[in-house]
Short mmCIF file of C-alpha atoms and ligand atoms in Angstrom, two decimals:
data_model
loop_
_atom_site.label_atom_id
_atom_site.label_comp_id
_atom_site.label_asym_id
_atom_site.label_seq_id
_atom_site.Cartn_x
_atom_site.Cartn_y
_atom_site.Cartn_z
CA UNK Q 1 86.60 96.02 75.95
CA UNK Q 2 82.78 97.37 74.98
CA UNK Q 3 81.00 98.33 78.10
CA UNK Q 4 78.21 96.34 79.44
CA UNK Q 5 77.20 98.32 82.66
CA UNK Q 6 75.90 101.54 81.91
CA UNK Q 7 77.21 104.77 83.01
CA UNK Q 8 74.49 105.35 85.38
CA UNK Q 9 74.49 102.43 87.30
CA UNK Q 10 78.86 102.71 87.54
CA UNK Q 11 78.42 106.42 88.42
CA UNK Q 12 74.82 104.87 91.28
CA UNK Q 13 77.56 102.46 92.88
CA UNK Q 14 80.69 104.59 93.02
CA UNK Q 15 78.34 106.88 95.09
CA UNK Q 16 76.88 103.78 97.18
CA UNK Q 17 80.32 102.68 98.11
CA UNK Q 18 83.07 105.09 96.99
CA UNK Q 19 86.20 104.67 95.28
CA UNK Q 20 88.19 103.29 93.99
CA UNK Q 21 85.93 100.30 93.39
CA UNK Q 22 85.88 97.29 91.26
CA UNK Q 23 82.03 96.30 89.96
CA UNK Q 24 82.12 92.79 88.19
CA UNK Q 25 79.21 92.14 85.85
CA UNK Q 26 78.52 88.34 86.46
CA UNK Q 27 76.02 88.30 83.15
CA UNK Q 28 78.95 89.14 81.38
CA UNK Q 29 81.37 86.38 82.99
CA UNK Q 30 77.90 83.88 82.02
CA UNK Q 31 77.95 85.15 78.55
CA UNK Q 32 81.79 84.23 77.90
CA UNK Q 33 81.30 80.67 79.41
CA UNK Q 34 78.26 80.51 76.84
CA UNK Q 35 80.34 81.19 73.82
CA UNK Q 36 83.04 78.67 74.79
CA UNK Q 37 80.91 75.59 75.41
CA UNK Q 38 78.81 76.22 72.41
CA UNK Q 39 81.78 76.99 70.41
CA UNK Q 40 82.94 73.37 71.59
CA UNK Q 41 79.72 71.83 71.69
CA UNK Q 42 80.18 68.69 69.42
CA UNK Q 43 83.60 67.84 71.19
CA UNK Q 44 84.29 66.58 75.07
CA UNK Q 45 85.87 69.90 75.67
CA UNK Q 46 85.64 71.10 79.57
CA UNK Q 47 86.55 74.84 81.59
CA UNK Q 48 88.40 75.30 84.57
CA UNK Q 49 88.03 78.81 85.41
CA UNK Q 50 91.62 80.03 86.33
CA UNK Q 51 90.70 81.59 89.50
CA UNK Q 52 93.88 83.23 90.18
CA UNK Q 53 92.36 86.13 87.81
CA UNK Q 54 89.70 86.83 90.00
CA UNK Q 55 89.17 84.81 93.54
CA UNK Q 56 86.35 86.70 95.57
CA UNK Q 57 84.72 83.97 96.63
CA UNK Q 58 81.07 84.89 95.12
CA UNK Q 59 82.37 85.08 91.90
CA UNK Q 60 83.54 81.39 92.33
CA UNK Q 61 79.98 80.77 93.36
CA UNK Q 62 79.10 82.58 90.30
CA UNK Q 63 81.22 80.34 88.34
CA UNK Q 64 79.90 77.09 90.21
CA UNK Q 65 76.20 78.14 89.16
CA UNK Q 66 76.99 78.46 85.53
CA UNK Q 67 78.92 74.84 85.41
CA UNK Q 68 81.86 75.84 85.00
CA UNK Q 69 84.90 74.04 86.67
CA UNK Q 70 87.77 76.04 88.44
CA UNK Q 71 91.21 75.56 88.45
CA UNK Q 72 93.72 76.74 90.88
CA UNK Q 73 97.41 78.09 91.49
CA UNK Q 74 98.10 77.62 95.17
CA UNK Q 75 96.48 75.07 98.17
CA UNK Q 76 94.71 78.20 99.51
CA UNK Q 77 93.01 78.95 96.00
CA UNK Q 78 91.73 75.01 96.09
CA UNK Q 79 90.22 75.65 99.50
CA UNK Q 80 88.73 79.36 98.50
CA UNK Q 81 86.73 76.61 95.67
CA UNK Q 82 86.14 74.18 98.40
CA UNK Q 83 84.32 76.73 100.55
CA UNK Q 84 82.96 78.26 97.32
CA UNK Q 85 80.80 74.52 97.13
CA UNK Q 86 82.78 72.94 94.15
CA UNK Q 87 82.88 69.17 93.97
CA UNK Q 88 86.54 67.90 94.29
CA UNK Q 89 86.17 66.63 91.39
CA UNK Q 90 85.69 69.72 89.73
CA UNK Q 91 88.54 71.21 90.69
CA UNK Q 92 92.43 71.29 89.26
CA UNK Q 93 95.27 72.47 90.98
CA UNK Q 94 97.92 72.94 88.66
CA UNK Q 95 100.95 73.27 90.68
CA UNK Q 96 104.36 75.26 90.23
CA UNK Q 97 107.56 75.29 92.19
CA UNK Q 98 105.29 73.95 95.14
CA UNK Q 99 106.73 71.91 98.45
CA UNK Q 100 105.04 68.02 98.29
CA UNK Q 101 103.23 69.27 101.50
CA UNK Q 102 100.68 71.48 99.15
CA UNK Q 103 100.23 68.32 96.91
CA UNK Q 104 99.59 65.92 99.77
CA UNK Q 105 97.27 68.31 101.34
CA UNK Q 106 95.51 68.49 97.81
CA UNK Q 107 95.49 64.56 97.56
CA UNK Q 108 93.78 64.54 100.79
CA UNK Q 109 91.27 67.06 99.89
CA UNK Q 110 90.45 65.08 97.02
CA UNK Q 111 90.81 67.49 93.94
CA UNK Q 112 92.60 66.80 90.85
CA UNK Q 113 96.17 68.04 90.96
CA UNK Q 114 98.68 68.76 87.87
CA UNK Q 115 102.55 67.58 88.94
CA UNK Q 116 105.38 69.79 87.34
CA UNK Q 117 108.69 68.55 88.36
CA UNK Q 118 110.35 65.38 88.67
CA UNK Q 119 111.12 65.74 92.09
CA UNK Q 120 107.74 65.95 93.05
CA UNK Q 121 106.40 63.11 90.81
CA UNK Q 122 109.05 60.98 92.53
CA UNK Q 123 107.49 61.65 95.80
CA UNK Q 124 103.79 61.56 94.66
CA UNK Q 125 104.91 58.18 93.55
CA UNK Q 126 106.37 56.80 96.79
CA UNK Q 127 103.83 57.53 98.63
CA UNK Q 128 100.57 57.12 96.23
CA UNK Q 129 101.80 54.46 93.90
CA UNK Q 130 98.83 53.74 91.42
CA UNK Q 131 96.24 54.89 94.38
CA UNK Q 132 95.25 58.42 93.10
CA UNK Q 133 95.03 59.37 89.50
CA UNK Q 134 96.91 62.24 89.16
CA UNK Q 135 98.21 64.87 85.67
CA UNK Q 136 101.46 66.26 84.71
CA UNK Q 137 102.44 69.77 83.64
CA UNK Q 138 104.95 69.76 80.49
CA UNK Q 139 106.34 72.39 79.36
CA UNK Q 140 106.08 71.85 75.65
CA UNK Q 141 108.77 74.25 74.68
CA UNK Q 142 106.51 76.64 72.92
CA UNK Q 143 106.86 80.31 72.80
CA UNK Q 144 103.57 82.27 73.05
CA UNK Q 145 101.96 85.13 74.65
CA UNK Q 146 101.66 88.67 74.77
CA UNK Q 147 105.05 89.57 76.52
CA UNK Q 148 107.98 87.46 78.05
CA UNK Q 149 106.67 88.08 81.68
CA UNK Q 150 103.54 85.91 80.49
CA UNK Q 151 105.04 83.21 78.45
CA UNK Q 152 105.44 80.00 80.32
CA UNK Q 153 106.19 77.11 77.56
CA UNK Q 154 109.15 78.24 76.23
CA UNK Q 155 112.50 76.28 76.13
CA UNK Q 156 113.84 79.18 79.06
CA UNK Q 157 110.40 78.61 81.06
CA UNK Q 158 110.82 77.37 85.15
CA UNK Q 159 106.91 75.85 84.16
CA UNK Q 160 106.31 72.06 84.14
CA UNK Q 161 108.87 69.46 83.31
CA UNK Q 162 110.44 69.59 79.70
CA UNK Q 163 109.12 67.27 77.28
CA UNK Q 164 112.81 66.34 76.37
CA UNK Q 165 112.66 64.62 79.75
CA UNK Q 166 109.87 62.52 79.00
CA UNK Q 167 112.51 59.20 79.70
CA UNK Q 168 112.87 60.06 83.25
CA UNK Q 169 108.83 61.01 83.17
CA UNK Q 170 108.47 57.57 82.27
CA UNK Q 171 110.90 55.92 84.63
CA UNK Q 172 109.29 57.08 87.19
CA UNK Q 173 105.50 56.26 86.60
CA UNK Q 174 107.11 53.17 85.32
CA UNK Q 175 109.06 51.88 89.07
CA UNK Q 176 106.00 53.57 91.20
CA UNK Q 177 103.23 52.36 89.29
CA UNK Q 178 101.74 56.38 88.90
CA UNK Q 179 98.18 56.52 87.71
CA UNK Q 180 98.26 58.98 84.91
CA UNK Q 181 94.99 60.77 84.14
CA UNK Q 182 95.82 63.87 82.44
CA UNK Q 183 99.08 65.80 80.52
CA UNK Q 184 99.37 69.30 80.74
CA UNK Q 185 100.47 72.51 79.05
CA UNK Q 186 99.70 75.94 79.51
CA UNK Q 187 102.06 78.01 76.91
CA UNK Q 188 101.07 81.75 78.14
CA UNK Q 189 98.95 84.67 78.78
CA UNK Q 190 97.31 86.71 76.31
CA UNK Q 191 97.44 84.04 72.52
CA UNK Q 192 95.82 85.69 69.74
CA UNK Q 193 96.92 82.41 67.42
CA UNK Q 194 94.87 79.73 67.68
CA UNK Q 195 97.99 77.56 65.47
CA UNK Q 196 99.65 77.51 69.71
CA UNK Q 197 96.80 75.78 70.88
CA UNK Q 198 97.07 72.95 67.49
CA UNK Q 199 101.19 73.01 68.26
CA UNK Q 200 100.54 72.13 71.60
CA UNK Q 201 98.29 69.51 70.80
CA UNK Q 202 100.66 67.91 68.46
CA UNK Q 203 103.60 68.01 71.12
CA UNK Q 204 100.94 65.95 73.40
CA UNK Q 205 99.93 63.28 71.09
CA UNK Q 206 103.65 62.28 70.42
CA UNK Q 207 103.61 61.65 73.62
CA UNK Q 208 100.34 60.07 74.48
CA UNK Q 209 100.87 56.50 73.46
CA UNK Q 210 103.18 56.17 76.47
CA UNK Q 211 100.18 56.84 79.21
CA UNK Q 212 97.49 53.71 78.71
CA UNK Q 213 95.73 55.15 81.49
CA UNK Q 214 94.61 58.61 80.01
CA UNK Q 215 91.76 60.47 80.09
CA UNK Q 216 92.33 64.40 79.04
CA UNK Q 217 94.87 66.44 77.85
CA UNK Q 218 94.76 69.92 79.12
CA UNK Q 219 95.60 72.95 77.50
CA UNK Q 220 95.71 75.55 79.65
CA UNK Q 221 94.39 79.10 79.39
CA UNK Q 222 95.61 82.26 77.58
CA UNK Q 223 92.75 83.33 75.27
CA UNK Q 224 93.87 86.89 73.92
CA UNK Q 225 91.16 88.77 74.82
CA UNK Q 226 90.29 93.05 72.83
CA UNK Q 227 91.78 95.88 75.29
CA UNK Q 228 91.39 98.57 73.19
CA UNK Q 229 89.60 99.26 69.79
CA UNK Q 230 90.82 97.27 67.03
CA UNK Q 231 92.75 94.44 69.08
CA UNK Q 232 92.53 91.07 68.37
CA UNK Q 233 91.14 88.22 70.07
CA UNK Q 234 91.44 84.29 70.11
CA UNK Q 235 89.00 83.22 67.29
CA UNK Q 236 87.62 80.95 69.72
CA UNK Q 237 85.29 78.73 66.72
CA UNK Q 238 88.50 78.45 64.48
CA UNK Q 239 90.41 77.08 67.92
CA UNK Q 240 87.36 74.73 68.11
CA UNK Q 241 87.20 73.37 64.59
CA UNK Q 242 91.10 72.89 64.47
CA UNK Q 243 91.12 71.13 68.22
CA UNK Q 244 88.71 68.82 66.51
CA UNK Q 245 90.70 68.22 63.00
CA UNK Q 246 93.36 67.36 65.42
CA UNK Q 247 91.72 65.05 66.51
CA UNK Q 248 90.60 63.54 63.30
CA UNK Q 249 93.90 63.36 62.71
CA UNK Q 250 95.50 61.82 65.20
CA UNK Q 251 92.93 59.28 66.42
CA UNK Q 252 93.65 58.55 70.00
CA UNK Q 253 96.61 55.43 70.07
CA UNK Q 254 94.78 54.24 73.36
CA UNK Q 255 91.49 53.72 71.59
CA UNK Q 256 89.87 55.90 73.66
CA UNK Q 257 88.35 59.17 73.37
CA UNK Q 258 90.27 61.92 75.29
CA UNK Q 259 88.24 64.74 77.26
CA UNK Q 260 90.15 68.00 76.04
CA UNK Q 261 90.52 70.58 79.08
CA UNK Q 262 91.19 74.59 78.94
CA UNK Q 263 91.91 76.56 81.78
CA UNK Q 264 90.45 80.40 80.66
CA UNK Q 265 90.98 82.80 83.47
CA UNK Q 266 91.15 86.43 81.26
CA UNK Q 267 88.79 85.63 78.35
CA UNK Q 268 86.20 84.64 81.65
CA UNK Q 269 86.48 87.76 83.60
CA UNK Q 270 88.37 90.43 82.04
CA UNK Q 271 85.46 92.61 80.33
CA UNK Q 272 83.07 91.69 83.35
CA UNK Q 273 85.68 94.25 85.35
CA UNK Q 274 85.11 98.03 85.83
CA UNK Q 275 87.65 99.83 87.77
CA UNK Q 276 86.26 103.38 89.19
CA UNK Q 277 88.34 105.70 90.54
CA UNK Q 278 87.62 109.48 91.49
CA UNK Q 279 89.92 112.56 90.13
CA UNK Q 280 91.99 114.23 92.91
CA UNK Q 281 94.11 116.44 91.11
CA UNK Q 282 94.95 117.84 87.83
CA UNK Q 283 98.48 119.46 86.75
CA UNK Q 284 99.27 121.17 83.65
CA UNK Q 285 102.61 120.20 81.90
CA UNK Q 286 103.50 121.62 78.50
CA UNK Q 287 100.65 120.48 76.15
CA UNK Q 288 99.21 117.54 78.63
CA UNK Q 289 97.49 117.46 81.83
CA UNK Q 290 98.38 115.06 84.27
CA UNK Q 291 94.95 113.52 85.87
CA UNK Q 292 95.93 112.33 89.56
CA UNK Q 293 93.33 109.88 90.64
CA UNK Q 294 92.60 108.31 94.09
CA UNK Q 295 94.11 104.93 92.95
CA UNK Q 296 97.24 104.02 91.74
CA UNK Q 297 99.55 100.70 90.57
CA UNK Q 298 98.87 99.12 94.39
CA UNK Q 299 95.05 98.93 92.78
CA UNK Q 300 96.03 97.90 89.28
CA UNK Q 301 99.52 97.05 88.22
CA UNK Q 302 99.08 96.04 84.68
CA UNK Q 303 99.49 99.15 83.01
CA UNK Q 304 103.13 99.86 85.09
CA UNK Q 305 104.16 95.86 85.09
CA UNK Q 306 102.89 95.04 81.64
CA UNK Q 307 102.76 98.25 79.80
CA UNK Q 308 99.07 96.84 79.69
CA UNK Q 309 96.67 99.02 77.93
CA UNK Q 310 93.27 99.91 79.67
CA UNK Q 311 90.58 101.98 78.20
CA UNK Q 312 89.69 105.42 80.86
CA UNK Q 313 86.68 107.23 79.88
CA UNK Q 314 85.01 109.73 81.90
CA UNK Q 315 81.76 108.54 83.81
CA UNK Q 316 81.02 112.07 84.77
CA UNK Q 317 81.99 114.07 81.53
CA UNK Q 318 80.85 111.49 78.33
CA UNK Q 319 80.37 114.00 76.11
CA UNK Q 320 83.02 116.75 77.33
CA UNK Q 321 85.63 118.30 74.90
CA UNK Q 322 88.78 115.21 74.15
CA UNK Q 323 91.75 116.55 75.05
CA UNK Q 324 95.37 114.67 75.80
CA UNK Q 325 95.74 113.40 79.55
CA UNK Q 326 98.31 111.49 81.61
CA UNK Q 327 96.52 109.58 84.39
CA UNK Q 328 98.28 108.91 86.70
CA UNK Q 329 98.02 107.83 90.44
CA UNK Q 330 98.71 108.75 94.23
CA UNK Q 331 101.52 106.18 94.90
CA UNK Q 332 104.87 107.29 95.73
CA UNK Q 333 106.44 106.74 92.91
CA UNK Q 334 105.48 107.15 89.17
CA UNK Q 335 102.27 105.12 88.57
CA UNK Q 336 100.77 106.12 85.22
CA UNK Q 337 97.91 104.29 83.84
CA UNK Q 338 97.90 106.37 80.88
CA UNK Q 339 100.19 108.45 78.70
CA UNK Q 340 98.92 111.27 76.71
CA UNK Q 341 95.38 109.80 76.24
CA UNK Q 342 92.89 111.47 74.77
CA UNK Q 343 89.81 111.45 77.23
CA UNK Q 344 86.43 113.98 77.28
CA UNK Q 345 87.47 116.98 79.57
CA UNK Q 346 88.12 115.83 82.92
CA UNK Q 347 87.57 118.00 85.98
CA UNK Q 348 89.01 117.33 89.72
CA UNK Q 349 85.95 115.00 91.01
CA UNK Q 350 85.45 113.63 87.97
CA UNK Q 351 84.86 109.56 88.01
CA UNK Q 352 87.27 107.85 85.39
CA UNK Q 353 86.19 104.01 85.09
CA UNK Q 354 89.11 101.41 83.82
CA UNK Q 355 87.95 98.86 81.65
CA UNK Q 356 88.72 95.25 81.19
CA UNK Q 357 89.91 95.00 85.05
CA UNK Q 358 88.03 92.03 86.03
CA UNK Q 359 91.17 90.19 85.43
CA UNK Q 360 94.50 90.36 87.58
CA UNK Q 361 93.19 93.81 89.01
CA UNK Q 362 91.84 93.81 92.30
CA UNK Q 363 93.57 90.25 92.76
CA UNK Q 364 97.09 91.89 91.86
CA UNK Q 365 96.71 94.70 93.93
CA UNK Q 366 98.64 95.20 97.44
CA UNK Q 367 98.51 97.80 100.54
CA UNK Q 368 101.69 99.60 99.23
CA UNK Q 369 101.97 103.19 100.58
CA UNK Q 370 99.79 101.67 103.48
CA UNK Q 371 96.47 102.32 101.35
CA UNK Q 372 93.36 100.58 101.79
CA UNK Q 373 92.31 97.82 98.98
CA UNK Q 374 89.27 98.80 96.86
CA UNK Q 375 85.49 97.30 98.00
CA UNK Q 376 84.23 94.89 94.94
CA UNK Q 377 80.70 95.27 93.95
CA UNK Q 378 79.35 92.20 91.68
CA UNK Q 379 76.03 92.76 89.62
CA UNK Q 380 74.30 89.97 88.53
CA UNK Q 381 70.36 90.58 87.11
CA UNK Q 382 70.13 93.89 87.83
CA UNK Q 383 71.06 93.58 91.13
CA UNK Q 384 74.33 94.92 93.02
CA UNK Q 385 75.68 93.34 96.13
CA UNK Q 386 79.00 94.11 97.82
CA UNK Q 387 81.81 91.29 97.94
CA UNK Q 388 84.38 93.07 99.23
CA UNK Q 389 84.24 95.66 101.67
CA UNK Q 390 87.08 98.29 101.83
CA UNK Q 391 89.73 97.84 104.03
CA UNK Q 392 90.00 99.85 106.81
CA UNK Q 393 93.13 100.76 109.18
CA UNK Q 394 92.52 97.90 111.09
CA UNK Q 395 93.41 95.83 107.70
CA UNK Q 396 96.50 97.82 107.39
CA UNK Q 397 97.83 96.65 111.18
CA UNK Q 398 96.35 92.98 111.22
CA UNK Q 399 99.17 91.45 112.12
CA UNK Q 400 101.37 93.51 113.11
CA UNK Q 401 102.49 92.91 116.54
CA UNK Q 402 102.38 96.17 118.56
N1 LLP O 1 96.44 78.06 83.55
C1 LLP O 1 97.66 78.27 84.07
C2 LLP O 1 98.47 77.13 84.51
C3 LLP O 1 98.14 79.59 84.22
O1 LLP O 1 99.34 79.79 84.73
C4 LLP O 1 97.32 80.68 83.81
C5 LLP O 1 97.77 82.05 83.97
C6 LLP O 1 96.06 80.40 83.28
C7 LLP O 1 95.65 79.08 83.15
C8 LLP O 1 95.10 81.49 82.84
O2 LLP O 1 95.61 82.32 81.87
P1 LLP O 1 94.65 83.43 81.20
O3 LLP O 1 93.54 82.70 80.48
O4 LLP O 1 94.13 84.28 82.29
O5 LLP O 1 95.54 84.18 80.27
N2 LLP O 1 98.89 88.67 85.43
C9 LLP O 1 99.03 88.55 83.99
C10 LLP O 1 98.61 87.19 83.49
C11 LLP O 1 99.36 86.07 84.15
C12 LLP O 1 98.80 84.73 83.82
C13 LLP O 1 99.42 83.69 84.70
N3 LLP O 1 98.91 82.38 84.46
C14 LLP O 1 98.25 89.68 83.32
O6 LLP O 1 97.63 90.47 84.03
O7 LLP O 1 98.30 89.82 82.09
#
């Protein structure tokens, strides 16, 4: 939520480049994967990166240089972290709802893969037996998250395969011989309880003793991370010390010490993202102004598909008079980012920056309305390089057949 970039540099690159454009502080994205490993330093706790929060491909690079792993949500995320210079080995594809073709082409690309339904498993089995190690996603019938369109454990859930089912589980790795490495869950988006996280743990190690051939359990991501002043985040120490009590408790049944994996795509990248968008318009309506920007819910859908919160301030008016604005933006239909927000005076031209956009912001956002996608700018040291330039008309008809 704080800002890390300072106004003048934002206000440097929206001029540079224009708007609406994303800037991604890598030091900050560093600084986040610092506090997680040394807040599980004494346990063999490792990070895939949930890339589907934020793929440009030099942020993956970013990710690769600070050791973290990456893990993936679709065959053409694994090869964005292939091309990106991860090791195989390094990377998870946790599937969902996929066809077998997407988990044969990640077999032969050699990364680690996470199976979530029976059919599938069946399949893997036929054709792999016990040659490839491979995970499964359960869906530990958990309900978490910050709203029902991010909560993926529960007993309603389409995620993973029901731990209810673990008989036919079994049956199958049992006739095909299926080299089990790793047991998934990934309960939602957006956990402020860390007592999830120990829940899910204690769904897994009932059901541990059945897999001799072991190595991890993963958890999945979800770390609540601040949006506004006053919010709450994971207490990621406390999750630490109780993932290792739970262990204490519940010594491994296979004798062997597990590797515990989490999969944090928000807590990552969320605060390293600034959103910058340029005032078009302003309307007066009965007490509040409406504040049209040049951006809109095909840039950053949270606030209309969540009713996700996103702190606006006013790059080019810090210190002007607060008043109450609706920002809103240019699509075709209502798009408010904002309701009655109080925000220093705004003036048409002003720059309004979005915080806490690194994450599902640029990669949510579509050509609706036949606009151009924002450029991303990332800084790392000091220094700003473009990532993304901004699309152009001939992005708009690529494609089409004329
Ligand atoms: N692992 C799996 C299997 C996931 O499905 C997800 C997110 C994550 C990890 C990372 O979760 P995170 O740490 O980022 O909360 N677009 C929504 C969030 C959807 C999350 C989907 N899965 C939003 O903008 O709030």
């Amino acid at each position: 939520m704080q800002q890390h970039l300072s106004n003048e540099l934002l206000i440097a690159l929206a001029k540079e480049y224009g708007t609406p454009l994303y800037v991604y502080d890598a030091d900050h994205i560093t600084a986040q994967y610092k506090r997680l490993t040394s807040a599980f330093a004494s346990t063999d706790t490792h990070f895939f990166y949930a890339c589907k929060a934020l793929t440009n491909v030099n942020i993956l690079k970013h990710i690769k240089s600070i050791g973290c792993n990456v893990d993936c949500s679709s065959i053409n995320e694994v090869k964005l972290a292939l091309l990106a210079g991860f090791d195989p080995k390094n990377v998870l594809y946790t599937s969902n709802g996929i066809h077998f073709s997407e988990i044969e082409e990640a077999q032969s690309l050699g990364v680690n893969i996470n199976i979530d339904s029976l059919s599938n498993l069946e399949k893997f089995g036929q054709q792999f037996q016990h040659s490839y190690p491979v995970g499964i996603r359960l869906r530990p019938n958990i309900m978490a998250g910050g709203n029902i369109k991010i909560s993926t454990g529960h007993d309603k859930s389409k995620f993973g395969i029901p731990v209810d089912q673990l008989d036919k589980i079994l049956a199958l790795v049992n006739e095909h011989n299926i080299w089990i490495q790793n047991l998934h869950i990934h309960t939602g988006s957006d956990i402020k309880d860390v007592d999830v996280f120990v829940k899910g743990i204690e769904v897994l190690f009932d059901i541990i003793p059945h897999f001799k051939e072991l190595t991890s359990i993963d958890l999945g991501g979800g770390f609540k991370v601040p949006y506004k002043k006053g919010d709450a985040e994971t207490d990621i120490p406390l999750l630490a010390q109780k993932v290792s009590e739970a262990f204490a408790n519940h010594p491994n049944p296979n004798g062997k010490p597990l590797q515990v994996w989490f999969e944090p795509g928000k807590f990552l990248v969320s605060a390293s993202g600034y959103l910058i968008t340029a005032v078009n318009v302003l309307k007066e309506n009965n007490g509040t102004t409406f504040a049209g920007v040049n951006s809109g819910f095909n840039h950053l859908i949270r606030p209309m598909f969540y009713d996700a919160y996103h702190q606006i301030e006013n790059l080019s008016n810090p210190t002007g008079e607060e008043k109450l604005y609706s920002v809103v933006g240019n699509i075709c239909e209502t798009d408010t980012f904002a309701w009655d927000r109080k925000i220093h005076a705004i003036r048409e031209g002003d720059l309004l920056v979005f915080y806490n956009t690194g994450a599902y912001g640029f990669e949510m956002s579509s050509n609706f309305n036949s606009r151009y996608k924002p450029a991303e700018v990332m800084v790392k040291d000091g220094q700003a390089t473009l990532i993304r330039k901004r699309d152009t008309f001939d992005d708009i008809l690529r494609n089409q057949v004329l």
